[in-house]
mmCIF file of C-alpha atoms in Angstrom:
data_model
loop_
_atom_site.group_PDB
_atom_site.id
_atom_site.type_symbol
_atom_site.label_atom_id
_atom_site.label_comp_id
_atom_site.label_asym_id
_atom_site.label_seq_id
_atom_site.Cartn_x
_atom_site.Cartn_y
_atom_site.Cartn_z
ATOM 1 C CA MET A 107 -16.995 20.713 6.829
ATOM 2 C CA THR A 108 -14.519 18.275 8.120
ATOM 3 C CA ARG A 109 -12.597 16.807 5.296
ATOM 4 C CA LYS A 110 -11.342 13.125 5.721
ATOM 5 C CA LYS A 111 -7.490 13.077 5.668
ATOM 6 C CA ILE A 112 -6.209 10.357 3.198
ATOM 7 C CA LEU A 113 -2.506 9.407 2.959
ATOM 8 C CA VAL A 114 -1.436 7.598 -0.331
ATOM 9 C CA ILE A 115 1.720 5.739 0.083
ATOM 10 C CA GLY A 116 3.645 5.109 -3.052
ATOM 11 C CA ALA A 117 2.111 8.117 -4.689
ATOM 12 C CA ASN A 118 4.746 8.295 -7.362
ATOM 13 C CA GLY A 119 3.992 4.798 -8.684
ATOM 14 C CA PHE A 120 1.499 4.048 -11.526
ATOM 15 C CA THR A 121 -1.500 3.253 -9.242
ATOM 16 C CA GLY A 122 -0.564 5.485 -6.426
ATOM 17 C CA ARG A 123 -0.293 8.502 -8.617
ATOM 18 C CA ARG A 124 -3.839 7.879 -10.304
ATOM 19 C CA ILE A 125 -5.328 7.383 -6.820
ATOM 20 C CA LEU A 126 -3.628 10.626 -5.472
ATOM 21 C CA ASP A 127 -4.705 12.604 -8.450
ATOM 22 C CA ASP A 128 -8.308 11.397 -8.247
ATOM 23 C CA LEU A 129 -8.605 11.787 -4.642
ATOM 24 C CA SER A 130 -6.952 15.286 -4.647
ATOM 25 C CA HIS A 131 -9.660 16.651 -6.847
ATOM 26 C CA ASN A 132 -12.463 15.710 -4.389
ATOM 27 C CA VAL A 133 -13.172 18.472 -1.988
ATOM 28 C CA SER A 134 -14.294 16.106 0.668
ATOM 29 C CA TYR A 135 -10.671 14.887 1.173
ATOM 30 C CA GLN A 136 -7.520 16.382 2.477
ATOM 31 C CA THR A 137 -5.116 14.235 0.450
ATOM 32 C CA THR A 138 -1.353 13.734 1.159
ATOM 33 C CA GLY A 139 0.851 11.780 -1.114
ATOM 34 C CA CYS A 140 4.067 10.194 0.128
ATOM 35 C CA SER A 141 7.047 8.462 -1.820
ATOM 36 C CA LEU A 142 10.688 7.702 -1.393
ATOM 37 C CA HIS A 143 11.460 10.163 -3.889
ATOM 38 C CA ASP A 144 10.230 13.898 -4.814
ATOM 39 C CA ASP A 145 6.957 14.470 -6.256
ATOM 40 C CA ILE A 146 7.126 13.376 -10.057
ATOM 41 C CA CYS A 147 4.000 15.604 -10.875
ATOM 42 C CA PRO A 148 3.928 18.510 -8.756
ATOM 43 C CA HIS A 149 0.899 20.816 -8.897
ATOM 44 C CA SER A 150 -1.214 18.292 -10.592
ATOM 45 C CA GLY A 151 -3.897 18.384 -7.915
ATOM 46 C CA ASP A 152 -4.871 19.889 -4.538
ATOM 47 C CA TYR A 153 -2.768 17.703 -2.366
ATOM 48 C CA ARG A 154 0.360 17.708 -0.093
ATOM 49 C CA PHE A 155 3.376 15.697 -0.715
ATOM 50 C CA ILE A 156 5.846 14.341 1.763
ATOM 51 C CA ARG A 157 9.114 12.498 0.836
ATOM 52 C CA THR A 158 9.347 9.544 3.310
ATOM 53 C CA ASP A 159 11.223 6.368 3.396
ATOM 54 C CA ILE A 160 8.762 3.932 4.657
ATOM 55 C CA CYS A 161 11.521 1.393 5.548
ATOM 56 C CA ASN A 162 12.545 3.733 8.254
ATOM 57 C CA ARG A 163 10.194 3.163 11.178
ATOM 58 C CA GLN A 164 10.851 6.682 12.795
ATOM 59 C CA ALA A 165 10.258 8.469 9.470
ATOM 60 C CA VAL A 166 6.848 6.562 9.221
ATOM 61 C CA LYS A 167 5.906 7.736 12.752
ATOM 62 C CA LYS A 168 6.820 11.188 11.974
ATOM 63 C CA LEU A 169 4.703 11.148 8.775
ATOM 64 C CA PHE A 170 1.672 9.792 10.759
ATOM 65 C CA GLN A 171 2.194 12.404 13.475
ATOM 66 C CA GLU A 172 2.332 15.081 10.818
ATOM 67 C CA VAL A 173 -0.714 13.810 8.517
ATOM 68 C CA GLN A 174 -2.796 12.132 11.153
ATOM 69 C CA PRO A 175 -4.571 10.161 8.491
ATOM 70 C CA ASP A 176 -8.162 8.827 8.677
ATOM 71 C CA VAL A 177 -7.376 6.512 5.759
ATOM 72 C CA VAL A 178 -4.043 5.225 4.553
ATOM 73 C CA ILE A 179 -3.815 3.656 1.038
ATOM 74 C CA ASN A 180 -0.622 1.687 0.471
ATOM 75 C CA THR A 181 0.300 1.250 -3.178
ATOM 76 C CA SER A 182 4.045 0.896 -2.587
ATOM 77 C CA ALA A 183 5.924 -2.268 -3.175
ATOM 78 C CA LEU A 184 8.904 -3.756 -4.550
ATOM 79 C CA SER A 185 7.025 -5.396 -7.391
ATOM 80 C CA VAL A 186 9.314 -6.737 -10.043
ATOM 81 C CA PRO A 187 9.084 -10.584 -9.481
ATOM 82 C CA ASP A 188 12.476 -11.305 -11.131
ATOM 83 C CA TYR A 189 14.336 -8.744 -9.031
ATOM 84 C CA CYS A 190 12.602 -10.013 -5.825
ATOM 85 C CA GLU A 191 13.951 -13.512 -6.572
ATOM 86 C CA THR A 192 17.545 -12.265 -6.362
ATOM 87 C CA HIS A 193 17.054 -9.636 -3.640
ATOM 88 C CA HIS A 194 15.181 -11.257 -0.826
ATOM 89 C CA ALA A 195 16.378 -8.913 1.911
ATOM 90 C CA GLU A 196 15.265 -5.890 -0.031
ATOM 91 C CA ALA A 197 11.904 -7.308 -0.981
ATOM 92 C CA ASP A 198 11.337 -8.324 2.611
ATOM 93 C CA ALA A 199 12.237 -4.777 3.833
ATOM 94 C CA VAL A 200 9.996 -3.050 1.392
ATOM 95 C CA ASN A 201 7.035 -5.526 1.016
ATOM 96 C CA ILE A 202 6.894 -6.846 4.676
ATOM 97 C CA THR A 203 8.780 -4.724 7.122
ATOM 98 C CA ALA A 204 7.829 -1.387 5.769
ATOM 99 C CA VAL A 205 4.206 -2.466 5.589
ATOM 100 C CA GLU A 206 4.337 -3.515 9.171
ATOM 101 C CA HIS A 207 5.453 -0.027 10.057
ATOM 102 C CA LEU A 208 2.519 1.447 8.256
ATOM 103 C CA ALA A 209 0.122 -1.145 9.952
ATOM 104 C CA GLU A 210 1.494 -0.358 13.443
ATOM 105 C CA CYS A 211 1.011 3.428 12.860
ATOM 106 C CA CYS A 212 -2.580 2.909 11.335
ATOM 107 C CA GLU A 213 -3.317 0.730 14.570
ATOM 108 C CA ALA A 214 -1.873 3.210 16.881
ATOM 109 C CA GLY A 215 -3.674 6.152 15.337
ATOM 110 C CA GLY A 216 -6.988 4.422 14.403
ATOM 111 C CA SER A 217 -6.555 4.911 10.689
ATOM 112 C CA ARG A 218 -8.324 2.546 8.173
ATOM 113 C CA PHE A 219 -5.536 0.659 6.339
ATOM 114 C CA ILE A 220 -6.129 -0.143 2.668
ATOM 115 C CA HIS A 221 -3.275 -2.343 1.288
ATOM 116 C CA LEU A 222 -2.813 -3.120 -2.391
ATOM 117 C CA SER A 223 -1.726 -6.782 -2.686
ATOM 118 C CA THR A 224 -1.457 -8.919 -5.938
ATOM 119 C CA ASP A 225 -2.785 -12.186 -7.389
ATOM 120 C CA PHE A 226 0.843 -13.226 -7.496
ATOM 121 C CA VAL A 227 -0.156 -14.799 -4.129
ATOM 122 C CA PHE A 228 -1.730 -17.538 -6.271
ATOM 123 C CA GLY A 229 -0.030 -20.089 -8.530
ATOM 124 C CA GLY A 230 -2.324 -19.547 -11.564
ATOM 125 C CA ASP A 231 -3.247 -23.114 -11.700
ATOM 126 C CA THR A 232 -7.015 -22.703 -11.927
ATOM 127 C CA ASP A 233 -9.402 -22.092 -14.794
ATOM 128 C CA ARG A 234 -11.742 -19.825 -12.624
ATOM 129 C CA PRO A 235 -11.247 -16.414 -11.015
ATOM 130 C CA TYR A 236 -9.596 -16.654 -7.442
ATOM 131 C CA THR A 237 -11.744 -15.700 -4.344
ATOM 132 C CA GLU A 238 -10.606 -14.599 -0.900
ATOM 133 C CA GLU A 239 -11.318 -18.098 0.322
ATOM 134 C CA ASP A 240 -8.711 -19.738 -1.968
ATOM 135 C CA ILE A 241 -5.599 -20.585 -0.232
ATOM 136 C CA PRO A 242 -2.462 -18.586 -1.402
ATOM 137 C CA ALA A 243 0.326 -20.653 -3.124
ATOM 138 C CA PRO A 244 2.797 -18.176 -4.426
ATOM 139 C CA VAL A 245 5.195 -19.417 -6.996
ATOM 140 C CA ASN A 246 7.820 -16.600 -6.596
ATOM 141 C CA TYR A 247 9.293 -14.556 -3.818
ATOM 142 C CA TYR A 248 7.425 -11.492 -4.528
ATOM 143 C CA GLY A 249 4.140 -13.422 -4.006
ATOM 144 C CA TYR A 250 5.615 -14.898 -0.881
ATOM 145 C CA THR A 251 6.242 -11.392 0.555
ATOM 146 C CA LYS A 252 2.645 -10.247 -0.216
ATOM 147 C CA VAL A 253 1.248 -13.418 1.455
ATOM 148 C CA ALA A 254 3.424 -12.935 4.407
ATOM 149 C CA ILE A 255 2.297 -9.363 5.030
ATOM 150 C CA GLU A 256 -1.427 -10.200 4.452
ATOM 151 C CA GLU A 257 -1.056 -13.077 7.156
ATOM 152 C CA ASN A 258 0.522 -10.470 9.588
ATOM 153 C CA MET A 259 -2.213 -7.996 8.906
ATOM 154 C CA ARG A 260 -4.876 -10.605 9.546
ATOM 155 C CA TRP A 261 -3.333 -11.528 12.824
ATOM 156 C CA TYR A 262 -3.301 -7.922 13.954
ATOM 157 C CA ALA A 263 -6.933 -7.708 12.927
ATOM 158 C CA ARG A 264 -7.836 -10.794 14.776
ATOM 159 C CA LEU A 265 -6.565 -9.208 17.912
ATOM 160 C CA GLY A 266 -8.798 -6.264 17.246
ATOM 161 C CA LYS A 267 -6.020 -3.897 16.624
ATOM 162 C CA LEU A 268 -6.073 -3.190 13.091
ATOM 163 C CA ASN A 269 -9.051 -2.053 10.663
ATOM 164 C CA TYR A 270 -7.711 -3.080 7.296
ATOM 165 C CA ALA A 271 -8.499 -4.344 3.786
ATOM 166 C CA ALA A 272 -6.162 -6.112 1.413
ATOM 167 C CA LEU A 273 -7.032 -5.815 -2.213
ATOM 168 C CA ARG A 274 -5.406 -8.520 -4.504
ATOM 169 C CA LEU A 275 -5.132 -6.869 -7.878
ATOM 170 C CA SER A 276 -4.254 -8.591 -11.118
ATOM 171 C CA LEU A 277 -4.255 -6.186 -14.026
ATOM 172 C CA ILE A 278 -4.340 -2.582 -13.458
ATOM 173 C CA HIS A 279 -5.671 -0.555 -16.420
ATOM 174 C CA ILE A 280 -6.449 3.175 -16.143
ATOM 175 C CA SER A 281 -8.561 4.628 -19.015
ATOM 176 C CA GLU A 282 -7.966 8.372 -19.577
ATOM 177 C CA PRO A 283 -10.951 10.665 -20.299
ATOM 178 C CA THR A 284 -11.392 11.447 -24.005
#
């Protein structure tokens, strides 16, 4: 049986860790986690962990050459809106440029790219749930960075070069089994 190779970027974060743990217990997947820092929960599942700075284009290329993923799930982000407001260059590097590195490698290797975005791309000025047809109108710099990378990925996809999905999440709640 050929196992699908899945690479979880941001595997030390709240969402990334849960995705990595869940996928690593499925025998259909060969799962690799990646983060800027060492694994925070070593031996919590059947996965490989590679410490990588996704802001470094060469490091990302090396990661993709080593893993050769079928699917890449990007949960990484500089996601503190107040911090992003005063650190634009750092927010751009993590939320835009690093994601471009990932998208380029996905395109080159034929990997499906699943990017976790945010509802911060919207202003919150409606009384109904947003849909993918709604026009983004971010009210902070964090939301701006997420809109910018979504637009870049749509452009790559229109050129037929990127197989991707962007998920705009609002509130993430993980219930633990009882």
